[in-house]
Coordinates of C-alpha atoms in Angstrom, one line a residue:
M1 CA -14.8 13.8 -7.1
D2 CA -14.7 17.2 -5.3
A3 CA -17.2 18.4 -2.8
A4 CA -19.0 20.7 -5.3
L5 CA -19.6 17.9 -7.7
A6 CA -20.7 15.6 -4.8
H7 CA -23.3 18.2 -3.9
R8 CA -24.5 18.4 -7.5
L9 CA -24.8 14.7 -7.7
V10 CA -27.0 14.6 -4.6
A11 CA -29.0 17.7 -5.5
E12 CA -29.7 16.7 -9.1
P13 CA -31.1 13.2 -8.9
S14 CA -32.3 13.2 -12.6
A15 CA -28.7 12.6 -13.8
L16 CA -28.2 9.6 -11.6
T17 CA -31.7 8.2 -12.5
A18 CA -30.8 8.4 -16.2
A19 CA -27.4 6.8 -15.5
M20 CA -29.0 3.9 -13.6
G21 CA -31.3 3.3 -16.7
Q22 CA -28.2 2.5 -18.8
P23 CA -27.6 -1.2 -19.3
D24 CA -23.8 -0.6 -19.4
P25 CA -22.8 2.7 -17.6
D26 CA -19.2 2.2 -18.6
S27 CA -19.9 2.2 -22.3
L28 CA -19.4 4.9 -24.8
A29 CA -23.1 4.7 -25.7
A30 CA -24.1 5.5 -22.1
A31 CA -21.8 8.5 -22.0
T32 CA -23.2 9.8 -25.3
A33 CA -26.8 9.3 -24.1
L34 CA -26.3 11.2 -20.8
R35 CA -24.3 14.1 -22.4
R36 CA -27.3 14.9 -24.5
D37 CA -29.1 16.1 -21.3
F38 CA -26.4 16.9 -18.8
D39 CA -23.0 18.6 -18.8
P40 CA -20.0 16.3 -19.2
E41 CA -18.8 16.6 -15.6
L42 CA -22.2 15.6 -14.1
A43 CA -22.8 12.9 -16.7
T44 CA -19.5 11.3 -16.0
A45 CA -20.1 11.4 -12.2
A46 CA -23.6 10.0 -12.5
L47 CA -22.3 7.1 -14.7
G48 CA -19.5 6.4 -12.3
Q49 CA -22.1 6.2 -9.5
A50 CA -24.2 3.8 -11.5
A51 CA -21.2 1.5 -12.1
L52 CA -20.3 1.6 -8.4
R53 CA -23.8 0.7 -7.4
H54 CA -23.7 -2.3 -9.7
R55 CA -20.4 -3.4 -8.0
A56 CA -21.8 -2.7 -4.5
R57 CA -24.7 -5.2 -4.9
T58 CA -22.4 -8.1 -3.8
K59 CA -21.7 -6.3 -0.5
F60 CA -25.0 -4.3 0.1
G61 CA -27.6 -6.1 -1.9
A62 CA -30.6 -4.1 -3.0
A63 CA -29.6 -1.3 -0.7
A64 CA -26.8 -0.4 -3.1
E65 CA -29.3 1.0 -5.5
R66 CA -29.9 3.9 -3.1
M67 CA -26.3 4.6 -2.0
F68 CA -23.8 7.3 -3.0
L69 CA -20.4 5.8 -3.3
T70 CA -16.7 6.3 -4.0
P71 CA -14.3 3.6 -5.2
V72 CA -12.2 3.8 -2.0
G73 CA -15.3 4.1 0.2
L74 CA -16.9 1.0 -1.3
E75 CA -13.7 -1.0 -0.9
Q76 CA -13.3 -0.1 2.8
A77 CA -17.1 0.0 3.7
T78 CA -18.1 -2.6 6.3
R79 CA -20.4 -5.4 5.3
P80 CA -23.9 -4.8 6.7
E81 CA -23.9 -8.1 8.7
V82 CA -20.6 -7.2 10.3
A83 CA -21.7 -3.6 11.1
R84 CA -24.9 -4.9 12.7
W85 CA -23.0 -7.4 14.8
R86 CA -20.7 -4.6 16.1
A87 CA -23.6 -2.3 16.8
A88 CA -25.3 -5.1 18.8
R89 CA -22.1 -5.5 20.9
L90 CA -22.2 -1.8 21.8
V91 CA -25.9 -1.9 22.7
A92 CA -25.3 -5.0 24.9
A93 CA -22.5 -3.1 26.7
G94 CA -25.0 -0.3 27.6
V95 CA -23.6 2.3 25.1
R96 CA -26.0 5.1 24.1
R97 CA -23.8 7.5 22.1
V98 CA -21.0 6.7 19.6
A99 CA -18.7 8.9 17.6
D100 CA -17.8 7.3 14.3
L101 CA -14.4 8.9 13.6
G102 CA -13.7 8.3 9.9
C103 CA -17.2 7.3 8.9
G104 CA -16.5 6.9 5.2
L105 CA -19.7 6.3 3.3
G106 CA -21.6 5.7 6.6
S107 CA -22.1 1.9 6.7
D108 CA -21.1 1.6 10.3
A109 CA -22.9 4.8 11.3
R110 CA -26.1 3.4 9.7
A111 CA -25.8 0.2 11.8
F112 CA -25.3 2.1 15.0
A113 CA -28.3 4.4 14.3
E114 CA -30.5 1.5 13.4
A115 CA -29.6 -0.2 16.7
G116 CA -30.9 2.9 18.5
L117 CA -27.6 4.7 19.2
E118 CA -27.1 8.5 18.9
V119 CA -24.4 8.9 16.3
L120 CA -21.9 11.6 15.4
A121 CA -20.4 10.6 12.0
V122 CA -17.1 12.4 11.2
E123 CA -15.3 12.3 7.9
A124 CA -12.1 14.1 6.9
D125 CA -12.7 14.1 3.1
E126 CA -15.3 16.7 2.2
A127 CA -16.8 15.0 -0.8
T128 CA -17.1 11.7 1.1
A129 CA -18.8 13.6 4.0
V130 CA -21.3 15.0 1.5
L131 CA -22.1 11.5 0.2
A132 CA -22.3 10.1 3.8
E133 CA -24.8 12.7 4.8
A134 CA -26.9 11.8 1.8
N135 CA -26.6 8.1 2.7
L136 CA -27.7 8.7 6.3
A137 CA -30.4 11.3 5.7
D138 CA -33.2 8.9 6.4
L139 CA -32.0 8.1 9.9
P140 CA -32.9 10.1 13.0
G141 CA -30.2 10.7 15.6
V142 CA -27.3 11.0 13.2
T143 CA -25.1 14.1 12.7
V144 CA -22.5 14.1 10.0
R145 CA -19.5 16.5 10.3
H146 CA -16.7 17.2 7.9
A147 CA -13.7 17.3 10.1
R148 CA -10.5 15.4 11.0
A149 CA -10.9 12.8 13.8
E150 CA -8.2 14.6 15.8
E151 CA -10.3 17.8 15.9
I152 CA -13.3 16.3 17.6
E153 CA -13.8 16.8 21.3
L154 CA -15.7 13.8 22.5
A155 CA -18.2 13.8 25.4
A156 CA -17.4 11.8 28.4
D157 CA -20.1 9.2 27.6
Q158 CA -19.4 9.0 23.9
V159 CA -17.8 5.7 22.8
A160 CA -15.3 6.2 19.9
F161 CA -15.4 4.0 16.9
G162 CA -12.3 4.2 14.6
D163 CA -11.8 2.9 11.1
P164 CA -8.5 4.4 10.0
A165 CA -7.9 4.8 6.3
R166 CA -5.4 2.1 5.4
R167 CA -4.0 3.5 2.1
R168 CA -0.8 4.9 0.7
G169 CA -1.8 7.2 -2.1
A170 CA -4.1 5.2 -4.4
E171 CA -2.9 1.8 -3.0
R172 CA -4.1 -0.1 0.0
S173 CA -1.5 -0.2 2.7
W174 CA -1.0 -2.5 5.7
R175 CA 1.8 -0.4 7.2
I176 CA 0.6 1.3 10.4
E177 CA 2.8 4.3 9.4
D178 CA 0.4 5.0 6.6
F179 CA -2.8 4.9 8.7
Q180 CA -5.0 8.0 8.9
P181 CA -5.6 9.1 11.6
A182 CA -2.2 8.1 13.0
W183 CA -1.8 4.8 14.8
D184 CA -0.9 6.4 18.2
F185 CA -4.1 8.5 18.1
V186 CA -6.3 5.6 17.1
T187 CA -5.0 3.2 19.8
G188 CA -5.1 6.0 22.3
L189 CA -8.9 6.0 21.9
L190 CA -8.9 2.6 23.5
Q191 CA -7.7 4.1 26.8
R192 CA -10.7 6.5 27.1
S193 CA -12.9 5.9 30.1
A194 CA -15.9 5.5 27.9
G195 CA -14.1 3.0 25.7
A196 CA -13.6 2.6 22.0
M197 CA -13.9 0.1 19.2
L198 CA -11.5 -0.1 16.3
K199 CA -12.0 -1.8 12.9
L200 CA -8.8 -3.0 11.3
G201 CA -7.6 -5.4 8.6
P202 CA -7.5 -9.1 9.6
G203 CA -3.8 -9.3 8.9
L204 CA -3.0 -7.0 11.9
P205 CA 0.0 -8.6 13.7
H206 CA -0.8 -9.7 17.3
R207 CA 2.3 -7.8 18.5
L208 CA 0.6 -4.5 17.6
I209 CA -2.5 -5.1 19.7
P210 CA -2.3 -3.0 22.9
A211 CA -2.3 -4.9 26.2
G212 CA -5.6 -5.4 27.9
V213 CA -7.7 -5.0 24.8
G214 CA -10.1 -7.5 23.3
A215 CA -9.5 -8.6 19.8
E216 CA -12.1 -10.5 17.7
W217 CA -11.3 -11.7 14.1
I218 CA -14.4 -11.6 12.0
S219 CA -15.2 -14.2 9.4
H220 CA -18.1 -13.5 7.0
D221 CA -19.3 -16.4 4.9
G222 CA -15.9 -18.1 5.3
S223 CA -13.7 -15.1 4.6
A224 CA -11.7 -13.3 7.3
V225 CA -12.7 -9.6 6.7
E226 CA -11.4 -7.7 9.7
V227 CA -10.4 -7.6 13.3
T228 CA -12.3 -5.6 15.9
L229 CA -10.3 -4.2 18.9
T230 CA -12.4 -3.3 21.9
S231 CA -11.6 -1.5 25.2
A232 CA -11.8 -3.7 28.3
V233 CA -14.6 -1.4 29.7
L234 CA -16.8 -2.7 26.8
A235 CA -15.8 -6.3 26.4
D236 CA -13.6 -9.0 27.9
P237 CA -9.9 -8.6 26.9
V238 CA -9.6 -11.9 25.1
R239 CA -8.7 -13.0 21.5
A240 CA -11.5 -14.8 19.7
A241 CA -12.9 -15.7 16.3
V242 CA -16.5 -14.8 15.4
L243 CA -18.3 -16.4 12.4
L244 CA -21.0 -14.3 10.7
P245 CA -23.8 -14.3 9.9
A246 CA -24.6 -17.0 12.5
G247 CA -22.5 -15.4 15.2
E248 CA -20.6 -18.5 16.5
R249 CA -17.6 -17.5 18.7
I250 CA -14.5 -19.3 20.0
V251 CA -12.0 -17.9 22.4
A252 CA -8.3 -18.5 22.0
S253 CA -6.4 -20.3 24.8
E254 CA -3.0 -21.8 25.3
V255 CA -3.9 -25.4 25.2
P256 CA -1.1 -28.0 24.6
L257 CA -1.7 -29.5 21.2
P258 CA 0.1 -32.8 20.2
V259 CA 1.4 -33.4 16.7
T260 CA 0.3 -36.8 15.4
G261 CA 0.7 -36.5 11.6
V262 CA -1.9 -37.4 9.0
G263 CA -5.1 -39.0 10.3
A264 CA -8.2 -40.4 8.5
Y265 CA -9.6 -36.9 8.4
L266 CA -8.1 -33.4 7.9
L267 CA -9.7 -30.3 9.4
E268 CA -9.1 -26.9 7.9
P269 CA -10.0 -24.2 10.5
D270 CA -11.8 -21.0 9.4
P271 CA -9.4 -18.2 8.5
A272 CA -10.6 -16.2 11.5
V273 CA -9.8 -19.1 13.8
I274 CA -6.3 -19.3 12.4
R275 CA -5.7 -15.5 12.6
S276 CA -7.0 -15.2 16.2
G277 CA -4.7 -18.0 17.4
A278 CA -7.7 -20.2 18.4
V279 CA -6.6 -23.3 16.6
P280 CA -5.4 -25.1 19.8
A281 CA -8.7 -24.2 21.5
L282 CA -10.7 -25.6 18.6
A283 CA -8.6 -28.8 18.5
A284 CA -9.3 -29.3 22.2
E285 CA -13.0 -28.7 21.7
L286 CA -13.1 -31.2 18.8
G287 CA -10.7 -33.8 20.2
A288 CA -8.3 -33.2 17.2
T289 CA -4.6 -33.0 17.0
R290 CA -2.1 -30.9 14.9
L291 CA -1.1 -32.4 11.6
A292 CA 2.4 -30.8 11.8
D293 CA 4.2 -28.4 14.0
Q294 CA 3.3 -24.7 13.4
I295 CA 0.7 -25.8 10.7
A296 CA -3.0 -24.9 11.1
Y297 CA -4.3 -28.2 9.7
L298 CA -5.7 -30.6 12.2
S299 CA -6.1 -34.3 12.2
A300 CA -8.9 -36.6 13.4
E301 CA -9.7 -40.2 13.1
E302 CA -13.5 -39.7 13.0
P303 CA -15.6 -37.3 10.9
I304 CA -16.2 -34.1 12.8
S305 CA -18.8 -31.4 12.0
S306 CA -18.0 -27.9 13.2
P307 CA -18.8 -24.4 12.0
F308 CA -15.2 -23.4 12.8
A309 CA -13.6 -25.9 10.4
T310 CA -14.1 -27.7 7.1
A311 CA -13.6 -31.5 7.3
F312 CA -12.0 -33.6 4.6
E313 CA -11.6 -37.3 4.3
V314 CA -8.1 -38.3 3.5
L315 CA -8.2 -40.8 0.5
E316 CA -4.5 -41.1 -0.3
V317 CA -1.1 -39.8 0.9
L318 CA 1.4 -39.1 -1.9
P319 CA 5.0 -37.9 -1.9
Y320 CA 5.3 -34.2 -2.6
K321 CA 7.0 -34.7 -6.0
E322 CA 5.8 -33.0 -9.1
K323 CA 6.4 -36.0 -11.3
T324 CA 4.4 -38.2 -9.0
L325 CA 1.6 -35.8 -8.8
R326 CA 1.5 -35.3 -12.6
S327 CA 1.3 -39.1 -13.1
W328 CA -1.5 -39.4 -10.5
V329 CA -3.5 -36.6 -12.1
R330 CA -3.1 -38.2 -15.6
E331 CA -3.9 -41.7 -14.4
H332 CA -7.1 -40.6 -12.6
R333 CA -8.2 -38.3 -15.5
I334 CA -8.4 -35.3 -13.3
G335 CA -9.6 -32.2 -15.2
T336 CA -10.7 -30.0 -12.3
L337 CA -8.0 -29.8 -9.7
E338 CA -8.2 -27.8 -6.5
I339 CA -4.9 -27.3 -4.7
K340 CA -4.7 -26.2 -1.0
K341 CA -1.4 -25.6 0.8
R342 CA 0.2 -24.5 4.1
G343 CA 3.7 -24.2 5.2
L344 CA 5.3 -24.8 1.7
E345 CA 6.7 -22.2 -0.7
L346 CA 4.7 -22.7 -3.9
D347 CA 2.1 -21.0 -6.1
P348 CA -1.0 -23.4 -6.4
A349 CA -2.0 -21.8 -9.8
V350 CA 1.5 -22.4 -11.2
L351 CA 1.6 -25.9 -9.9
R352 CA -1.8 -26.6 -11.3
R353 CA -0.7 -25.6 -14.8
R354 CA 2.4 -27.8 -14.5
L355 CA 0.4 -30.8 -13.5
R356 CA -1.6 -30.4 -16.8
P357 CA -5.0 -31.6 -15.6
S358 CA -7.2 -33.0 -18.3
G359 CA -10.2 -35.2 -18.1
P360 CA -13.8 -35.5 -16.7
E361 CA -12.9 -36.1 -13.0
R362 CA -12.2 -33.6 -10.2
A363 CA -10.0 -33.8 -7.1
T364 CA -8.6 -31.8 -4.2
L365 CA -4.9 -31.9 -3.2
V366 CA -3.7 -30.6 0.1
L367 CA 0.1 -29.9 0.2
T368 CA 1.5 -29.7 3.7
P369 CA 4.5 -30.5 5.9
T370 CA 4.1 -33.7 8.0
P371 CA 6.3 -35.3 10.6
E372 CA 7.6 -37.5 7.8
G373 CA 8.2 -34.6 5.4
A374 CA 6.2 -32.7 2.8
R375 CA 3.2 -34.7 1.5
A376 CA 0.3 -34.3 -1.0
L377 CA -3.0 -35.5 0.5
V378 CA -5.8 -36.5 -1.8
V379 CA -8.9 -35.5 0.0
R380 CA -12.7 -35.0 -0.4
R381 CA -15.0 -32.9 1.6
A382 CA -16.7 -34.8 4.3
G383 CA -20.5 -34.7 4.5

């Protein structure tokens, strides 16, 4: 979508209203219906918006019905609970003004403004900037500018927020060489006297995190969704995991963690705990041990309840041999089989098909190295 079409879409709401009334905006019937009243370009754009709004409900709920979207913008947009958490962190640090450099569709800028911050929202793509301005039009204290982040001269008291585009052409990219703005520019924002926050993918290697910067891996409803880097002037320079929407937080530390093998219970830490390196700290807090060296699974002899880990009772320990597992699945009439794994080269979906589950029962297998070699643990969720 170019900027002219984006302007039309915002300025002529009747086309989008008609598209939203179609039960299936992707259908030929919907296209035929809209083209009776609108030109093909506007009809196609409106139907595309309607389809995107349907997809956006899982991330934005009812608010998606009022948003202007792009496929890339929707994919990269911050979940509202995460954006509100980040805005609250800035408010708690005494921040009053923030420049959102690469605002996309405006999800973070909205959270900043709703938290009472003065917001400059900057977007390099002209059409996206038009849609962001429409999305933020109901909020006071927000200015949207079409510009590249590198072109913006920040005020001394303006905290920078950066969400670099992580794409290579039409594909998502995790190579820092493909980030826009450039990685050196983005990380340079962290050195400003007013400070900065960066939103990055949760797979960011620890070695790329600048020294003296806080890093918090965010888990939302059990999925690791991003890592937030924060200047030391705004937050303690620690590595931590944060679980949303509740907001529990655990700080990583170098705690010696003994390896004891399989216990009566297995603990699977939240993905954010694993990515942040907080597994040893969690084990120390819970009185657990490591199941195997360099493996994130923990062992315990008593049932443990923690928001940072899922507990499983270990029912059986089997050799990791496909023939043995197939016989076990057949003998126990397992039809629904969940397979978890760490530290082993295998595709759970492929193995599941090869084990040929069939029957009325269900089971969970955890495939993992142990001090005695690879094993398959038959487990069930505790509690």
